[in-house]
GROMACS .gro file of N, CA and C in nm:
model
  438
    1MET      N    1  -0.238  -0.064  -1.733
    1MET     CA    2  -0.281  -0.167  -1.638
    1MET      C    3  -0.386  -0.254  -1.706
    2PRO      N    4  -0.366  -0.384  -1.708
    2PRO     CA    5  -0.467  -0.473  -1.768
    2PRO      C    6  -0.600  -0.463  -1.696
    3SER      N    7  -0.710  -0.473  -1.771
    3SER     CA    8  -0.843  -0.460  -1.712
    3SER      C    9  -0.872  -0.572  -1.612
    4ASP      N   10  -0.814  -0.691  -1.631
    4ASP     CA   11  -0.839  -0.799  -1.537
    4ASP      C   12  -0.782  -0.766  -1.398
    5VAL      N   13  -0.671  -0.694  -1.392
    5VAL     CA   14  -0.616  -0.652  -1.264
    5VAL      C   15  -0.710  -0.553  -1.197
    6SER      N   16  -0.763  -0.459  -1.275
    6SER     CA   17  -0.857  -0.361  -1.221
    6SER      C   18  -0.979  -0.429  -1.161
    7SER      N   19  -1.033  -0.528  -1.231
    7SER     CA   20  -1.151  -0.597  -1.178
    7SER      C   21  -1.116  -0.678  -1.053
    8GLN      N   22  -0.996  -0.735  -1.048
    8GLN     CA   23  -0.955  -0.809  -0.929
    8GLN      C   24  -0.941  -0.716  -0.809
    9ILE      N   25  -0.884  -0.597  -0.831
    9ILE     CA   26  -0.872  -0.500  -0.722
    9ILE      C   27  -1.013  -0.463  -0.674
   10SER      N   28  -1.104  -0.440  -0.768
   10SER     CA   29  -1.240  -0.402  -0.732
   10SER      C   30  -1.308  -0.507  -0.646
   11GLU      N   31  -1.279  -0.636  -0.670
   11GLU     CA   32  -1.336  -0.744  -0.589
   11GLU      C   33  -1.295  -0.730  -0.443
   12HIS      N   34  -1.179  -0.672  -0.419
   12HIS     CA   35  -1.126  -0.660  -0.283
   12HIS      C   36  -1.141  -0.517  -0.228
   13SER      N   37  -1.204  -0.428  -0.301
   13SER     CA   38  -1.204  -0.286  -0.263
   13SER      C   39  -1.266  -0.259  -0.126
   14ALA      N   40  -1.371  -0.332  -0.089
   14ALA     CA   41  -1.430  -0.311   0.044
   14ALA      C   42  -1.330  -0.345   0.152
   15PHE      N   43  -1.257  -0.453   0.134
   15PHE     CA   44  -1.154  -0.493   0.232
   15PHE      C   45  -1.045  -0.388   0.242
   16TRP      N   46  -1.006  -0.330   0.129
   16TRP     CA   47  -0.901  -0.229   0.130
   16TRP      C   48  -0.950  -0.093   0.182
   17SER      N   49  -1.080  -0.079   0.206
   17SER     CA   50  -1.130   0.046   0.264
   17SER      C   51  -1.147   0.037   0.415
   18GLU      N   52  -1.141  -0.085   0.471
   18GLU     CA   53  -1.151  -0.103   0.616
   18GLU      C   54  -1.023  -0.055   0.685
   19TYR      N   55  -1.034  -0.028   0.814
   19TYR     CA   56  -0.918   0.017   0.892
   19TYR      C   57  -0.832  -0.103   0.927
   20HIS      N   58  -0.720  -0.117   0.859
   20HIS     CA   59  -0.621  -0.221   0.889
   20HIS      C   60  -0.483  -0.165   0.862
   21LEU      N   61  -0.387  -0.201   0.946
   21LEU     CA   62  -0.249  -0.175   0.910
   21LEU      C   63  -0.207  -0.281   0.810
   22CYS      N   64  -0.108  -0.250   0.734
   22CYS     CA   65  -0.061  -0.339   0.628
   22CYS      C   66   0.089  -0.356   0.642
   23THR      N   67   0.146  -0.439   0.557
   23THR     CA   68   0.291  -0.445   0.546
   23THR      C   69   0.330  -0.409   0.404
   24LEU      N   70   0.443  -0.343   0.394
   24LEU     CA   71   0.503  -0.312   0.265
   24LEU      C   72   0.637  -0.384   0.260
   25THR      N   73   0.657  -0.461   0.156
   25THR     CA   74   0.783  -0.531   0.136
   25THR      C   75   0.856  -0.467   0.019
   26THR      N   76   0.977  -0.418   0.047
   26THR     CA   77   1.067  -0.370  -0.057
   26THR      C   78   1.189  -0.462  -0.056
   27LEU      N   79   1.274  -0.448  -0.156
   27LEU     CA   80   1.393  -0.532  -0.163
   27LEU      C   81   1.518  -0.450  -0.138
   28ARG      N   82   1.602  -0.502  -0.048
   28ARG     CA   83   1.733  -0.441  -0.024
   28ARG      C   84   1.824  -0.467  -0.143
   29SER      N   85   1.938  -0.400  -0.147
   29SER     CA   86   2.030  -0.416  -0.260
   29SER      C   87   2.081  -0.559  -0.273
   30ASP      N   88   2.083  -0.637  -0.161
   30ASP     CA   89   2.128  -0.776  -0.170
   30ASP      C   90   2.013  -0.871  -0.206
   31GLY      N   91   1.893  -0.816  -0.230
   31GLY     CA   92   1.778  -0.896  -0.269
   31GLY      C   93   1.693  -0.945  -0.153
   32SER      N   94   1.737  -0.922  -0.030
   32SER     CA   95   1.659  -0.967   0.086
   32SER      C   96   1.541  -0.873   0.110
   33PRO      N   97   1.432  -0.927   0.165
   33PRO     CA   98   1.312  -0.845   0.185
   33PRO      C   99   1.326  -0.753   0.307
   34HIS      N  100   1.273  -0.634   0.293
   34HIS     CA  101   1.261  -0.537   0.402
   34HIS      C  102   1.111  -0.517   0.420
   35VAL      N  103   1.055  -0.563   0.532
   35VAL     CA  104   0.911  -0.562   0.556
   35VAL      C  105   0.881  -0.469   0.672
   36VAL      N  106   0.790  -0.373   0.650
   36VAL     CA  107   0.756  -0.275   0.753
   36VAL      C  108   0.605  -0.252   0.756
   37PRO      N  109   0.552  -0.217   0.875
   37PRO     CA  110   0.409  -0.184   0.883
   37PRO      C  111   0.383  -0.044   0.825
   38VAL      N  112   0.273  -0.032   0.753
   38VAL     CA  113   0.237   0.096   0.691
   38VAL      C  114   0.085   0.109   0.683
   39GLY      N  115   0.040   0.229   0.659
   39GLY     CA  116  -0.098   0.254   0.619
   39GLY      C  117  -0.098   0.264   0.467
   40VAL      N  118  -0.200   0.210   0.404
   40VAL     CA  119  -0.207   0.205   0.257
   40VAL      C  120  -0.344   0.252   0.212
   41THR      N  121  -0.346   0.323   0.101
   41THR     CA  122  -0.472   0.352   0.034
   41THR      C  123  -0.466   0.291  -0.105
   42VAL      N  124  -0.580   0.242  -0.151
   42VAL     CA  125  -0.588   0.177  -0.281
   42VAL      C  126  -0.690   0.251  -0.367
   43ASP      N  127  -0.648   0.285  -0.486
   43ASP     CA  128  -0.734   0.347  -0.586
   43ASP      C  129  -0.754   0.244  -0.697
   44ALA      N  130  -0.862   0.168  -0.686
   44ALA     CA  131  -0.886   0.059  -0.782
   44ALA      C  132  -0.903   0.113  -0.924
   45ASP      N  133  -0.969   0.227  -0.938
   45ASP     CA  134  -0.991   0.282  -1.071
   45ASP      C  135  -0.860   0.315  -1.142
   46ALA      N  136  -0.764   0.369  -1.066
   46ALA     CA  137  -0.634   0.405  -1.124
   46ALA      C  138  -0.536   0.287  -1.123
   47GLY      N  139  -0.568   0.183  -1.047
   47GLY     CA  140  -0.479   0.068  -1.038
   47GLY      C  141  -0.353   0.096  -0.959
   48VAL      N  142  -0.364   0.183  -0.859
   48VAL     CA  143  -0.247   0.217  -0.778
   48VAL      C  144  -0.279   0.209  -0.629
   49ALA      N  145  -0.174   0.187  -0.552
   49ALA     CA  146  -0.180   0.194  -0.407
   49ALA      C  147  -0.079   0.301  -0.365
   50ARG      N  148  -0.107   0.365  -0.253
   50ARG     CA  149  -0.019   0.472  -0.206
   50ARG      C  150   0.015   0.455  -0.059
   51VAL      N  151   0.139   0.487  -0.027
   51VAL     CA  152   0.189   0.487   0.111
   51VAL      C  153   0.255   0.621   0.133
   52ILE      N  154   0.218   0.690   0.242
   52ILE     CA  155   0.289   0.812   0.276
   52ILE      C  156   0.398   0.776   0.376
   53THR      N  157   0.513   0.843   0.362
   53THR     CA  158   0.627   0.813   0.447
   53THR      C  159   0.726   0.928   0.442
   54ARG      N  160   0.835   0.914   0.513
   54ARG     CA  161   0.942   1.015   0.512
   54ARG      C  162   1.045   0.980   0.404
   55LYS      N  163   1.098   1.083   0.340
   55LYS     CA  164   1.193   1.058   0.231
   55LYS      C  165   1.323   0.994   0.279
   56SER      N  166   1.350   0.999   0.408
   56SER     CA  167   1.472   0.939   0.462
   56SER      C  168   1.455   0.793   0.505
   57SER      N  169   1.337   0.735   0.480
   57SER     CA  170   1.311   0.597   0.524
   57SER      C  171   1.387   0.496   0.439
   58LYS      N  172   1.410   0.381   0.497
   58LYS     CA  173   1.478   0.271   0.427
   58LYS      C  174   1.394   0.222   0.309
   59LYS      N  175   1.263   0.220   0.324
   59LYS     CA  176   1.177   0.174   0.214
   59LYS      C  177   1.193   0.265   0.092
   60VAL      N  178   1.203   0.395   0.114
   60VAL     CA  179   1.225   0.488   0.004
   60VAL      C  180   1.363   0.465  -0.058
   61ALA      N  181   1.465   0.447   0.026
   61ALA     CA  182   1.600   0.421  -0.026
   61ALA      C  183   1.603   0.293  -0.110
   62ASN      N  184   1.533   0.190  -0.064
   62ASN     CA  185   1.529   0.064  -0.140
   62ASN      C  186   1.467   0.085  -0.278
   63ILE      N  187   1.358   0.160  -0.284
   63ILE     CA  188   1.290   0.186  -0.411
   63ILE      C  189   1.380   0.270  -0.502
   64GLN      N  190   1.441   0.373  -0.446
   64GLN     CA  191   1.524   0.461  -0.528
   64GLN      C  192   1.653   0.394  -0.576
   65ALA      N  193   1.694   0.287  -0.509
   65ALA     CA  194   1.815   0.215  -0.551
   65ALA      C  195   1.790   0.130  -0.676
   66SER      N  196   1.664   0.106  -0.708
   66SER     CA  197   1.629   0.030  -0.828
   66SER      C  198   1.627   0.121  -0.949
   67ARG      N  199   1.636   0.061  -1.067
   67ARG     CA  200   1.619   0.139  -1.189
   67ARG      C  201   1.475   0.186  -1.197
   68PRO      N  202   1.450   0.300  -1.258
   68PRO     CA  203   1.312   0.348  -1.271
   68PRO      C  204   1.221   0.242  -1.333
   69GLY      N  205   1.108   0.220  -1.269
   69GLY     CA  206   1.010   0.123  -1.318
   69GLY      C  207   1.040  -0.021  -1.280
   70GLU      N  208   1.148  -0.045  -1.204
   70GLU     CA  209   1.186  -0.182  -1.170
   70GLU      C  210   1.185  -0.211  -1.020
   71ALA      N  211   1.137  -0.121  -0.939
   71ALA     CA  212   1.133  -0.143  -0.793
   71ALA      C  213   1.012  -0.229  -0.758
   72ARG      N  214   1.033  -0.359  -0.747
   72ARG     CA  215   0.925  -0.454  -0.716
   72ARG      C  216   0.892  -0.446  -0.568
   73VAL      N  217   0.762  -0.436  -0.537
   73VAL     CA  218   0.716  -0.430  -0.399
   73VAL      C  219   0.589  -0.512  -0.383
   74ALA      N  220   0.553  -0.539  -0.258
   74ALA     CA  221   0.427  -0.606  -0.227
   74ALA      C  222   0.368  -0.542  -0.103
   75ILE      N  223   0.236  -0.529  -0.104
   75ILE     CA  224   0.161  -0.481   0.012
   75ILE      C  225   0.068  -0.594   0.053
   76CYS      N  226   0.061  -0.618   0.184
   76CYS     CA  227  -0.026  -0.725   0.233
   76CYS      C  228  -0.110  -0.672   0.348
   77GLN      N  229  -0.234  -0.718   0.352
   77GLN     CA  230  -0.327  -0.683   0.460
   77GLN      C  231  -0.394  -0.811   0.506
   78VAL      N  232  -0.403  -0.830   0.638
   78VAL     CA  233  -0.459  -0.952   0.695
   78VAL      C  234  -0.561  -0.917   0.803
   79ASP      N  235  -0.671  -0.990   0.806
   79ASP     CA  236  -0.770  -0.979   0.913
   79ASP      C  237  -0.825  -1.119   0.935
   80GLY      N  238  -0.773  -1.189   1.036
   80GLY     CA  239  -0.814  -1.327   1.059
   80GLY      C  240  -0.780  -1.410   0.938
   81GLY      N  241  -0.879  -1.478   0.881
   81GLY     CA  242  -0.857  -1.559   0.762
   81GLY      C  243  -0.866  -1.480   0.633
   82ARG      N  244  -0.907  -1.355   0.642
   82ARG     CA  245  -0.915  -1.271   0.521
   82ARG      C  246  -0.779  -1.208   0.496
   83TRP      N  247  -0.740  -1.204   0.371
   83TRP     CA  248  -0.612  -1.143   0.337
   83TRP      C  249  -0.614  -1.097   0.192
   84ALA      N  250  -0.525  -1.004   0.163
   84ALA     CA  251  -0.507  -0.959   0.025
   84ALA      C  252  -0.364  -0.909   0.010
   85THR      N  253  -0.306  -0.939  -0.104
   85THR     CA  254  -0.173  -0.892  -0.139
   85THR      C  255  -0.179  -0.825  -0.274
   86LEU      N  256  -0.114  -0.711  -0.284
   86LEU     CA  257  -0.102  -0.637  -0.409
   86LEU      C  258   0.047  -0.630  -0.442
   87GLU      N  259   0.084  -0.669  -0.562
   87GLU     CA  260   0.223  -0.662  -0.607
   87GLU      C  261   0.232  -0.566  -0.723
   88GLY      N  262   0.345  -0.499  -0.733
   88GLY     CA  263   0.366  -0.409  -0.845
   88GLY      C  264   0.500  -0.340  -0.838
   89THR      N  265   0.511  -0.233  -0.916
   89THR     CA  266   0.633  -0.154  -0.917
   89THR      C  267   0.605  -0.019  -0.850
   90ALA      N  268   0.706   0.027  -0.776
   90ALA     CA  269   0.689   0.148  -0.697
   90ALA      C  270   0.773   0.263  -0.750
   91ALA      N  271   0.721   0.382  -0.729
   91ALA     CA  272   0.794   0.505  -0.757
   91ALA      C  273   0.775   0.598  -0.638
   92VAL      N  274   0.871   0.683  -0.613
   92VAL     CA  275   0.862   0.781  -0.505
   92VAL      C  276   0.825   0.915  -0.565
   93LEU      N  277   0.713   0.970  -0.518
   93LEU     CA  278   0.665   1.100  -0.566
   93LEU      C  279   0.690   1.205  -0.459
   94THR      N  280   0.739   1.320  -0.502
   94THR     CA  281   0.773   1.426  -0.407
   94THR      C  282   0.693   1.555  -0.428
   95ASP      N  283   0.620   1.564  -0.539
   95ASP     CA  284   0.550   1.690  -0.565
   95ASP      C  285   0.435   1.712  -0.467
   96ALA      N  286   0.413   1.837  -0.432
   96ALA     CA  287   0.316   1.873  -0.327
   96ALA      C  288   0.175   1.824  -0.358
   97ALA      N  289   0.133   1.829  -0.483
   97ALA     CA  290  -0.003   1.785  -0.518
   97ALA      C  291  -0.020   1.636  -0.492
   98ALA      N  292   0.080   1.556  -0.528
   98ALA     CA  293   0.072   1.411  -0.504
   98ALA      C  294   0.072   1.381  -0.355
   99VAL      N  295   0.155   1.452  -0.280
   99VAL     CA  296   0.162   1.431  -0.135
   99VAL      C  297   0.029   1.470  -0.070
  100ASP      N  298  -0.024   1.586  -0.106
  100ASP     CA  299  -0.151   1.632  -0.049
  100ASP      C  300  -0.265   1.534  -0.080
  101ASP      N  301  -0.269   1.484  -0.203
  101ASP     CA  302  -0.372   1.387  -0.242
  101ASP      C  303  -0.358   1.259  -0.160
  102ALA      N  304  -0.237   1.210  -0.144
  102ALA     CA  305  -0.215   1.087  -0.067
  102ALA      C  306  -0.250   1.106   0.080
  103VAL      N  307  -0.219   1.221   0.136
  103VAL     CA  308  -0.254   1.249   0.276
  103VAL      C  309  -0.405   1.252   0.292
  104ALA      N  310  -0.476   1.314   0.198
  104ALA     CA  311  -0.622   1.319   0.204
  104ALA      C  312  -0.682   1.179   0.195
  105ARG      N  313  -0.628   1.096   0.110
  105ARG     CA  314  -0.677   0.958   0.097
  105ARG      C  315  -0.649   0.880   0.227
  106TYR      N  316  -0.533   0.900   0.285
  106TYR     CA  317  -0.498   0.835   0.412
  106TYR      C  318  -0.596   0.880   0.521
  107ALA      N  319  -0.623   1.009   0.530
  107ALA     CA  320  -0.715   1.062   0.630
  107ALA      C  321  -0.854   1.002   0.613
  108ASP      N  322  -0.897   0.984   0.489
  108ASP     CA  323  -1.027   0.925   0.462
  108ASP      C  324  -1.033   0.780   0.509
  109ARG      N  325  -0.931   0.703   0.482
  109ARG     CA  326  -0.932   0.561   0.521
  109ARG      C  327  -0.911   0.542   0.670
  110TYR      N  328  -0.816   0.616   0.728
  110TYR     CA  329  -0.776   0.590   0.867
  110TYR      C  330  -0.837   0.686   0.969
  111GLY      N  331  -0.917   0.781   0.923
  111GLY     CA  332  -0.991   0.866   1.015
  111GLY      C  333  -0.908   0.970   1.089
  112ARG      N  334  -0.789   0.998   1.040
  112ARG     CA  335  -0.708   1.103   1.101
  112ARG      C  336  -0.612   1.158   0.997
  113THR      N  337  -0.587   1.287   1.008
  113THR     CA  338  -0.492   1.352   0.918
  113THR      C  339  -0.357   1.358   0.987
  114PRO      N  340  -0.254   1.304   0.925
  114PRO     CA  341  -0.122   1.310   0.986
  114PRO      C  342  -0.073   1.455   0.999
  115ALA      N  343   0.008   1.478   1.100
  115ALA     CA  344   0.066   1.612   1.119
  115ALA      C  345   0.150   1.648   0.997
  116PRO      N  346   0.156   1.776   0.964
  116PRO     CA  347   0.240   1.817   0.850
  116PRO      C  348   0.384   1.771   0.871
  117ASP      N  349   0.449   1.735   0.763
  117ASP     CA  350   0.586   1.686   0.768
  117ASP      C  351   0.657   1.727   0.639
  118PRO      N  352   0.754   1.818   0.647
  118PRO     CA  353   0.822   1.860   0.524
  118PRO      C  354   0.903   1.748   0.459
  119GLU      N  355   0.925   1.639   0.528
  119GLU     CA  356   0.999   1.524   0.475
  119GLU      C  357   0.907   1.423   0.406
  120ARG      N  358   0.777   1.448   0.405
  120ARG     CA  359   0.680   1.349   0.354
  120ARG      C  360   0.692   1.334   0.203
  121VAL      N  361   0.684   1.208   0.159
  121VAL     CA  362   0.679   1.171   0.018
  121VAL      C  363   0.572   1.063   0.004
  122VAL      N  364   0.544   1.027  -0.118
  122VAL     CA  365   0.445   0.923  -0.147
  122VAL      C  366   0.513   0.810  -0.224
  123ILE      N  367   0.492   0.690  -0.176
  123ILE     CA  368   0.529   0.572  -0.254
  123ILE      C  369   0.403   0.533  -0.330
  124GLU      N  370   0.411   0.540  -0.462
  124GLU     CA  371   0.297   0.504  -0.546
  124GLU      C  372   0.330   0.373  -0.617
  125ILE      N  373   0.240   0.277  -0.601
  125ILE     CA  374   0.261   0.142  -0.654
  125ILE      C  375   0.164   0.117  -0.769
  126ALA      N  376   0.219   0.090  -0.885
  126ALA     CA  377   0.138   0.048  -0.999
  126ALA      C  378   0.110  -0.101  -0.981
  127ILE      N  379  -0.015  -0.133  -0.952
  127ILE     CA  380  -0.052  -0.271  -0.918
  127ILE      C  381  -0.054  -0.358  -1.042
  128GLN      N  382   0.018  -0.471  -1.034
  128GLN     CA  383   0.027  -0.562  -1.147
  128GLN      C  384  -0.026  -0.702  -1.115
  129ARG      N  385  -0.037  -0.734  -0.986
  129ARG     CA  386  -0.090  -0.866  -0.947
  129ARG      C  387  -0.171  -0.848  -0.820
  130VAL      N  388  -0.285  -0.918  -0.814
  130VAL     CA  389  -0.374  -0.915  -0.699
  130VAL      C  390  -0.399  -1.057  -0.654
  131MET      N  391  -0.385  -1.081  -0.524
  131MET     CA  392  -0.414  -1.212  -0.468
  131MET      C  393  -0.491  -1.190  -0.339
  132GLY      N  394  -0.571  -1.288  -0.299
  132GLY     CA  395  -0.634  -1.275  -0.170
  132GLY      C  396  -0.760  -1.357  -0.155
  133LEU      N  397  -0.806  -1.357  -0.032
  133LEU     CA  398  -0.930  -1.423   0.006
  133LEU      C  399  -1.000  -1.328   0.103
  134THR      N  400  -1.097  -1.255   0.051
  134THR     CA  401  -1.161  -1.151   0.133
  134THR      C  402  -1.310  -1.175   0.154
  135ALA      N  403  -1.364  -1.285   0.103
  135ALA     CA  404  -1.508  -1.310   0.110
  135ALA      C  405  -1.553  -1.370   0.243
  136LEU      N  406  -1.460  -1.403   0.331
  136LEU     CA  407  -1.495  -1.459   0.461
  136LEU      C  408  -1.556  -1.351   0.549
  137PRO      N  409  -1.628  -1.388   0.658
  137PRO     CA  410  -1.680  -1.288   0.750
  137PRO      C  411  -1.567  -1.208   0.813
  138ARG      N  412  -1.596  -1.081   0.839
  138ARG     CA  413  -1.498  -0.991   0.903
  138ARG      C  414  -1.473  -1.037   1.046
  139THR      N  415  -1.347  -1.033   1.088
  139THR     CA  416  -1.310  -1.071   1.224
  139THR      C  417  -1.325  -0.948   1.314
  140SER      N  418  -1.391  -0.967   1.428
  140SER     CA  419  -1.404  -0.856   1.522
  140SER      C  420  -1.277  -0.844   1.605
  141PRO      N  421  -1.258  -0.732   1.677
  141PRO     CA  422  -1.136  -0.714   1.757
  141PRO      C  423  -1.111  -0.827   1.858
  142GLY      N  424  -1.213  -0.894   1.904
  142GLY     CA  425  -1.198  -1.002   2.000
  142GLY      C  426  -1.161  -1.134   1.936
  143GLY      N  427  -1.155  -1.136   1.801
  143GLY     CA  428  -1.114  -1.256   1.731
  143GLY      C  429  -1.227  -1.338   1.673
  144SER      N  430  -1.353  -1.306   1.705
  144SER     CA  431  -1.465  -1.383   1.649
  144SER      C  432  -1.516  -1.314   1.523
  145ALA      N  433  -1.578  -1.390   1.437
  145ALA     CA  434  -1.634  -1.336   1.315
  145ALA      C  435  -1.755  -1.249   1.348
  146SER      N  436  -1.771  -1.142   1.273
  146SER     CA  437  -1.888  -1.055   1.294
  146SER      C  438  -1.981  -1.060   1.178
   0.00000   0.00000   0.00000
């Protein structure tokens, strides 16, 4: 991972630690986007983002249909005028240690531990591009800046 990407992720790290739902965009076999709401954790030091999900999900099928290392995805998070998008390549991890680590990171960010699920896998995204505008004031639930 280039160091400039790592520093760009770090600029947005506070935003990626706030409680927000995100969207994950994967590509179907015909090239059309498949966009779904997800919870995401970002590890700026490692340059990766993680999504926990079920192995039978369409997003997992879309990633697995690509050649290894070629599953292009994007994650986006929005809060009023603040936004950030992370683009990269995704892999599906099934080993228990990776799943447990991702669940712990999710629990830390979202304040709850998901119920155990034997179907759970981790989508791990190697971040290659960072875009966004996160320096604006945080929007409160009522829509005004806080």
